[in-house]
Amino acid sequence: MDEARSLRRRRFRAYWTGWAGALLVGLMTLCALFSPQLAPHDPFSQDVASRLRPPMWARAGSAEHPLGTDHVGRDYLSRIIYGARVSLAVGLLAVLCSGGIGISAGLLMGYYGGPSDRVLTFLANVTLTFPFMLLAIVVIALMGAGFVNMVLVLGLTSWPIYARVVRNEVLSLREREFVQAEVSLGSSALRILVGHIVPNLANLLIVLASVEVARMIIVESFLSYLGLGVPPPTPSWGGMLSEGQLYVFTSSWLAMFPGLAIFTSVLGVNLVGDALRDLLDPRMKTVTAG
Amino acid sequence: MRTYVVERLVDTGLTCVAISFVVFVFLHLAGDPAKVLLPPEASKEAVADLRRSLGLDDPFFVQYGRFLANALRGEFGDSFIIRDKALAILLERAPATIELALAGLLVGVALAVPLGILAAYRPRSWVDHLASIVSVVGQAVPTFWLGILLILVFAVWSRLLPVSGRSGFRSLVLPAVCLGLYLAPIMMRLVRSGMLTVLAQDYVRTARAKGVSEALILWKHAFKNVSIPLVTMVGLQFGRLLAGTVVIEIVFAWPGIGFLTVKAVRTLDYPVVQAAVVVVGAAIALVNLATDVVIGYLDPRIRYG
Amino acid sequence: MRGQRFAGGLTVMLAVVLGNPAGALAQPRGQLVAALDSDRETLDPHQATGTIDYMVLMHLFDHLIARNPESMKLVGGLAESWRTVDDLTWEFKLRKGVKFQNGEPVNAQAVKFSIDRVLDPAQKSYLRDRFKGITSVQIVDDLTVRLKTEKPNPVLLERLTNLAILPPTYVKEKGDAFIAKNPVGSGPYRFVEWARGQRLVVEASPTYWGSQPAVKTLVFRPIPEVATAIAEMMAGSVDFIRLVPPDQIPAIEGSGKAYITTAPIIRVIFLNFDVAGRAGAGPTQNIKVREAISHAIDVDGIIAHVLGGRGLKLGTVVNPMKFGYDASIKPVTFDPARSKQLLAEAGLAGGTKLEFMTYSGSIIASRQVGDAVSGYLNKVGIQTNHQHIEDIGLSSNLERTGKLKDIYLASWGSWSVFDADMILYPRFHSSEAFAYVRDPKLDEWLDIGRNTVNPGKRMEAYRQVQRYVADNYLVFPMYAQTSVMAVSNKLNYKAASDETIALWRATWKN
């Protein structure tokens, strides 16, 4: 009785938080996909004479620039909207990249075991032991800042997260009857993997991916903050935060809004991920928070 | 126990070697290492000299062997900027990072453990909900934004604490709190889930039935059993912290290893960058090793599992 | 026994008070924390590479010649007087009784040692190029030195303000590596400690030959982020900031803790073109492209809006306060339409992409100015790959080794030397590391300017140079910088036009 009620409550909460999260994610996606239509101005067009205008609710603000302007007179709302493109693109691509590598590796490790497992496990451990942030900074500085390099670095350093999870699942699934049945039928490994094992991993992977997308967005914004992300004048929330830090005393909105944008996007993705986990993965229900 | 430790030692050693290999490869990918290791204004003769002394015309693995041997001796070359041994400069900054990491960990644990225990003890109460909200929200806040906000509120608007830099206990407060707030949500989740598992166990119910006091149950059984995963987590977090403090160090201009590395990267001071990645990587590996040994000691199942 | 000592002490005290009444009342006190944008690499003044190093080390070291902060005229430093014996020989008479902070005397031997050290190729001193015209230093007597130059050297006196005098015995005994971290000079302050990256502490030197500074202890803290420095100033932990972006002036003045002092300085800001193609072939080798860029940027707008009106638009890189300034050269007009036309004529009607580098250096609001310039260029179809380099050491290295492609935002402080030679020669003579131009005509004029003593002839040569540079758009001069410094309300201090920090001039308000 207690169990059923708690399950219902969890579903209920997951329902609401999930939808709230989906709303935030949807907002971010809309901004990224329809930036030209949504943004009131060109985010690159500068007008030195109207620099550092405050948001419209301040005394010196105006509706022409709802969120004010930056230090060279570019409309801030437009830049925030366009900034979603970089965050979303990096987040998704990095996850696709690392997920692709990680899942393949995990499948290999779990299904075949033996030497490939040992080697890949070792590689995974090494990758995880690497001081990730330091490495990202170093590599990007060496290879040059830019969109592609950033996606590569993030993608290549995050694969063990997927690999480990997939490997463990595959190990347990491998012994199950339906898989054994296929093996005895003589089905090829590929067929078994793709046809039977992967679909069972789907739920787990979706949840994992959502957590990772959130993490990638934060890491990207930090790298941009350091000046190692997409080069200016392309708007990116991290870069805008760094440019705005100088103005905390006089024009604090410049540091507020990009941070808020990052926060709401990440929050949205996390909420969606949590809700998905609550709904999709029964085993994780009893013991996890939220 | 001994085989376990030896196994882990070997593993750690191999990991360190692998890290050094990756750093070495990257240095080569970045262009002529002689050019990269010398300041930009070095003359052609200086570059040629260095090529010869580094043996850059030798086969790749011979070069790597030499690099590894040097690294083991702590020889990473001299910083371009500060005409001093790269390793020495790095180690000079180490105490600052360790201080920050420990303080942050302390704040994180101080926030996470009580909240996690309370949340587990009274599931679905307002405390539990608060804990979940804190956890979800806390994990979404970008740390460097939080740092800027903290500076704004506590240092600029209210002049209570120093803005940045390392100058005594007061200057440690904001960075440590920022770091602690970053670590707390994850730790809290772990404490809570661990506690929940334990509290649902039979022997706890038995103890309750026997009339043992709640406090005793909480402490003696539940928390003690959570301590292993907690120690694991703290140990692993500390390792990651050594690199993760970079974020905090940049925002608060805290003169630690992360801050030094970013500066070195910006000034193309490659010997320092090299030293930083290898040394920090090795440190993380060693901390992981220590954690594993401690856990192996505490929980026999892990040794044989 | 004790009575004798007491009497002795009393006598000494009386002697001090009576012998130096003003001094006894104005004992140095208190501490001033100065925020600088960079840390020093070395405390050896002969190894210093930037104007800012020179300005900090000026607190510890003296030079033969100094500058009056109000009139900007040259006055005696360690040299009390000087004269030209003939066209190639200068004689300097040193001040009597001056000692280094370790007790060594400041005499002709010390001067000879210091100059020889700078000229020594093994030292690889950055100053060497400026003084290699000196062929010999003769000790006439303990307080008299003669400098012989290869050719007539009209700028020698100005340059000697940059050459610090070091104690020979100390340097020879301890070696270069030691003195780079433990400097001993004869200046108003002496070295206390240097925690690299954190602070450089100096305190008033009791044996200083001039008047004692009012502030006892100076702490130079490298704080690269100016926002941090300002926050610290508002919290009271920083008393002086050297470079304040005009955007932040309201914050500082509104804090009630500090005020702003400004002065036009001889530092000039300009866009440098890679005319000689040192960093590789590019569009800036085409004069039409350079002209187009020059017309595309609204310098008035930048000065008015980004710098809050603080700056003086220039048509030439020679600052009006310097000898050699040609007032007849007018700044280029702001004409974006003409820019687009010129670009079309150059075959770049579809636009082009240029490398654009900016660095913090001593440029006030360099990031903002750089961004504004980028924006103007974008408007006429020139895309820029804008890289901003924080570290002055790195940017300076890249500049000197000819690695800065296309255009970069340059600044030149001339090491506070008020002569056109100090900017035109290093930036336009083909033998110089900072020159991205190779033109024998310019070389000829510049050599005349450097080696002729007759001011009329020098002026004519410099006029030619400036006209040639302007006609060929070899650089795009933008403005002369106005120094904007923030000072705590506890102190009296005024910024000076030679850009020096000179904190020995600061006094306490109460």
mmCIF file of N, CA and C in Angstrom, chain C residues 433-487:
data_model
loop_
_atom_site.group_PDB
_atom_site.id
_atom_site.type_symbol
_atom_site.label_atom_id
_atom_site.label_comp_id
_atom_site.label_asym_id
_atom_site.label_seq_id
_atom_site.Cartn_x
_atom_site.Cartn_y
_atom_site.Cartn_z
ATOM 1 N N ALA C 433 63.491 45.479 -34.117
ATOM 2 C CA ALA C 433 62.626 44.313 -33.918
ATOM 3 C C ALA C 433 61.145 44.655 -33.989
ATOM 4 N N PHE C 434 60.778 45.863 -33.578
ATOM 5 C CA PHE C 434 59.360 46.207 -33.528
ATOM 6 C C PHE C 434 58.835 46.778 -34.833
ATOM 7 N N ALA C 435 59.728 46.924 -35.824
ATOM 8 C CA ALA C 435 59.296 47.572 -37.066
ATOM 9 C C ALA C 435 58.724 46.555 -38.033
ATOM 10 N N TYR C 436 57.516 46.817 -38.522
ATOM 11 C CA TYR C 436 56.895 45.952 -39.521
ATOM 12 C C TYR C 436 56.933 46.644 -40.876
ATOM 13 N N VAL C 437 57.944 47.489 -41.031
ATOM 14 C CA VAL C 437 58.114 48.266 -42.259
ATOM 15 C C VAL C 437 59.564 48.147 -42.671
ATOM 16 N N ARG C 438 59.804 47.992 -43.981
ATOM 17 C CA ARG C 438 61.204 47.981 -44.437
ATOM 18 C C ARG C 438 61.312 48.968 -45.574
ATOM 19 N N ASP C 439 61.881 50.126 -45.295
ATOM 20 C CA ASP C 439 61.964 51.139 -46.352
ATOM 21 C C ASP C 439 63.233 51.953 -46.207
ATOM 22 N N PRO C 440 64.136 51.873 -47.182
ATOM 23 C CA PRO C 440 65.415 52.577 -47.061
ATOM 24 C C PRO C 440 65.259 54.095 -46.954
ATOM 25 N N LYS C 441 64.192 54.638 -47.547
ATOM 26 C CA LYS C 441 63.996 56.093 -47.431
ATOM 27 C C LYS C 441 63.801 56.462 -45.964
ATOM 28 N N LEU C 442 62.952 55.682 -45.288
ATOM 29 C CA LEU C 442 62.701 55.945 -43.880
ATOM 30 C C LEU C 442 63.983 55.779 -43.072
ATOM 31 N N ASP C 443 64.725 54.728 -43.394
ATOM 32 C CA ASP C 443 65.970 54.483 -42.669
ATOM 33 C C ASP C 443 66.878 55.696 -42.745
ATOM 34 N N GLU C 444 66.964 56.253 -43.950
ATOM 35 C CA GLU C 444 67.862 57.387 -44.139
ATOM 36 C C GLU C 444 67.456 58.564 -43.251
ATOM 37 N N TRP C 445 66.176 58.932 -43.313
ATOM 38 C CA TRP C 445 65.719 60.061 -42.509
ATOM 39 C C TRP C 445 65.900 59.788 -41.026
ATOM 40 N N LEU C 446 65.572 58.564 -40.617
ATOM 41 C CA LEU C 446 65.652 58.238 -39.201
ATOM 42 C C LEU C 446 67.095 58.303 -38.702
ATOM 43 N N ASP C 447 68.016 57.863 -39.537
ATOM 44 C CA ASP C 447 69.415 57.935 -39.125
ATOM 45 C C ASP C 447 69.853 59.384 -38.982
ATOM 46 N N ILE C 448 69.406 60.239 -39.898
ATOM 47 C CA ILE C 448 69.733 61.664 -39.771
ATOM 48 C C ILE C 448 69.202 62.187 -38.438
ATOM 49 N N GLY C 449 67.947 61.860 -38.170
ATOM 50 C CA GLY C 449 67.340 62.346 -36.932
ATOM 51 C C GLY C 449 68.105 61.893 -35.702
ATOM 52 N N ARG C 450 68.597 60.636 -35.745
ATOM 53 C CA ARG C 450 69.245 60.092 -34.563
ATOM 54 C C ARG C 450 70.639 60.648 -34.383
ATOM 55 N N ASN C 451 71.341 60.923 -35.474
ATOM 56 C CA ASN C 451 72.764 61.233 -35.363
ATOM 57 C C ASN C 451 73.120 62.690 -35.627
ATOM 58 N N THR C 452 72.132 63.522 -35.817
ATOM 59 C CA THR C 452 72.458 64.945 -35.999
ATOM 60 C C THR C 452 72.102 65.685 -34.737
ATOM 61 N N VAL C 453 72.923 66.643 -34.389
ATOM 62 C CA VAL C 453 72.630 67.401 -33.177
ATOM 63 C C VAL C 453 71.762 68.629 -33.486
ATOM 64 N N ASN C 454 71.866 69.133 -34.677
ATOM 65 C CA ASN C 454 71.144 70.354 -35.052
ATOM 66 C C ASN C 454 69.635 70.107 -35.014
ATOM 67 N N PRO C 455 68.920 70.808 -34.118
ATOM 68 C CA PRO C 455 67.473 70.538 -33.980
ATOM 69 C C PRO C 455 66.702 70.816 -35.265
ATOM 70 N N GLY C 456 67.118 71.848 -36.011
ATOM 71 C CA GLY C 456 66.402 72.167 -37.238
ATOM 72 C C GLY C 456 66.453 71.012 -38.220
ATOM 73 N N LYS C 457 67.656 70.455 -38.389
ATOM 74 C CA LYS C 457 67.814 69.346 -39.332
ATOM 75 C C LYS C 457 67.029 68.133 -38.862
ATOM 76 N N ARG C 458 67.058 67.910 -37.543
ATOM 77 C CA ARG C 458 66.338 66.759 -36.994
ATOM 78 C C ARG C 458 64.842 66.919 -37.262
ATOM 79 N N MET C 459 64.337 68.117 -36.991
ATOM 80 C CA MET C 459 62.912 68.372 -37.173
ATOM 81 C C MET C 459 62.523 68.096 -38.615
ATOM 82 N N GLU C 460 63.351 68.551 -39.543
ATOM 83 C CA GLU C 460 63.039 68.354 -40.964
ATOM 84 C C GLU C 460 62.975 66.870 -41.295
ATOM 85 N N ALA C 461 63.963 66.131 -40.786
ATOM 86 C CA ALA C 461 63.979 64.692 -41.059
ATOM 87 C C ALA C 461 62.703 64.034 -40.521
ATOM 88 N N TYR C 462 62.319 64.407 -39.316
ATOM 89 C CA TYR C 462 61.140 63.778 -38.719
ATOM 90 C C TYR C 462 59.871 64.190 -39.432
ATOM 91 N N ARG C 463 59.883 65.402 -39.962
ATOM 92 C CA ARG C 463 58.708 65.818 -40.740
ATOM 93 C C ARG C 463 58.569 64.917 -41.953
ATOM 94 N N GLN C 464 59.707 64.669 -42.605
ATOM 95 C CA GLN C 464 59.668 63.796 -43.780
ATOM 96 C C GLN C 464 59.110 62.436 -43.407
ATOM 97 N N VAL C 465 59.629 61.908 -42.309
ATOM 98 C CA VAL C 465 59.193 60.573 -41.906
ATOM 99 C C VAL C 465 57.682 60.553 -41.677
ATOM 100 N N GLN C 466 57.189 61.522 -40.930
ATOM 101 C CA GLN C 466 55.768 61.498 -40.585
ATOM 102 C C GLN C 466 54.892 61.686 -41.812
ATOM 103 N N ARG C 467 55.343 62.536 -42.723
ATOM 104 C CA ARG C 467 54.557 62.740 -43.941
ATOM 105 C C ARG C 467 54.517 61.451 -44.758
ATOM 106 N N TYR C 468 55.677 60.811 -44.856
ATOM 107 C CA TYR C 468 55.770 59.583 -45.638
ATOM 108 C C TYR C 468 54.879 58.500 -45.042
ATOM 109 N N VAL C 469 54.958 58.385 -43.719
ATOM 110 C CA VAL C 469 54.136 57.369 -43.042
ATOM 111 C C VAL C 469 52.663 57.635 -43.291
ATOM 112 N N ALA C 470 52.272 58.930 -43.204
ATOM 113 C CA ALA C 470 50.864 59.270 -43.383
ATOM 114 C C ALA C 470 50.427 59.031 -44.834
ATOM 115 N N ASP C 471 51.240 59.458 -45.782
ATOM 116 C CA ASP C 471 50.852 59.308 -47.190
ATOM 117 C C ASP C 471 50.705 57.842 -47.576
ATOM 118 N N ASN C 472 51.528 56.998 -46.965
ATOM 119 C CA ASN C 472 51.482 55.588 -47.331
ATOM 120 C C ASN C 472 50.679 54.742 -46.349
ATOM 121 N N TYR C 473 50.040 55.384 -45.402
ATOM 122 C CA TYR C 473 49.214 54.674 -44.430
ATOM 123 C C TYR C 473 49.965 53.498 -43.825
ATOM 124 N N LEU C 474 51.218 53.744 -43.429
ATOM 125 C CA LEU C 474 52.018 52.640 -42.902
ATOM 126 C C LEU C 474 51.520 52.166 -41.539
ATOM 127 N N VAL C 475 50.932 53.069 -40.785
ATOM 128 C CA VAL C 475 50.231 52.678 -39.556
ATOM 129 C C VAL C 475 48.957 53.528 -39.520
ATOM 130 N N PHE C 476 48.037 53.203 -38.620
ATOM 131 C CA PHE C 476 46.866 54.052 -38.439
ATOM 132 C C PHE C 476 46.913 54.634 -37.036
ATOM 133 N N PRO C 477 47.410 55.888 -36.888
ATOM 134 C CA PRO C 477 47.474 56.473 -35.547
ATOM 135 C C PRO C 477 46.067 56.750 -35.053
ATOM 136 N N MET C 478 45.822 56.438 -33.802
ATOM 137 C CA MET C 478 44.481 56.660 -33.291
ATOM 138 C C MET C 478 44.442 57.805 -32.283
ATOM 139 N N TYR C 479 45.066 57.594 -31.127
ATOM 140 C CA TYR C 479 44.987 58.674 -30.149
ATOM 141 C C TYR C 479 46.148 58.595 -29.171
ATOM 142 N N ALA C 480 46.358 59.716 -28.479
ATOM 143 C CA ALA C 480 47.299 59.751 -27.373
ATOM 144 C C ALA C 480 46.514 59.428 -26.121
ATOM 145 N N GLN C 481 47.035 58.532 -25.320
ATOM 146 C CA GLN C 481 46.281 58.061 -24.163
ATOM 147 C C GLN C 481 46.296 59.077 -23.031
ATOM 148 N N THR C 482 45.199 59.131 -22.314
ATOM 149 C CA THR C 482 45.169 59.885 -21.070
ATOM 150 C C THR C 482 45.214 58.882 -19.947
ATOM 151 N N SER C 483 46.180 59.061 -19.085
ATOM 152 C CA SER C 483 46.343 58.154 -17.960
ATOM 153 C C SER C 483 45.176 58.345 -17.007
ATOM 154 N N VAL C 484 44.576 57.255 -16.574
ATOM 155 C CA VAL C 484 43.489 57.351 -15.594
ATOM 156 C C VAL C 484 43.872 56.471 -14.418
ATOM 157 N N MET C 485 44.153 57.104 -13.299
ATOM 158 C CA MET C 485 44.580 56.337 -12.121
ATOM 159 C C MET C 485 43.580 56.536 -10.993
ATOM 160 N N ALA C 486 43.437 55.530 -10.174
ATOM 161 C CA ALA C 486 42.555 55.627 -9.023
ATOM 162 C C ALA C 486 43.398 55.663 -7.764
ATOM 163 N N VAL C 487 43.105 56.593 -6.893
ATOM 164 C CA VAL C 487 43.890 56.756 -5.668
ATOM 165 C C VAL C 487 42.961 56.781 -4.467
#
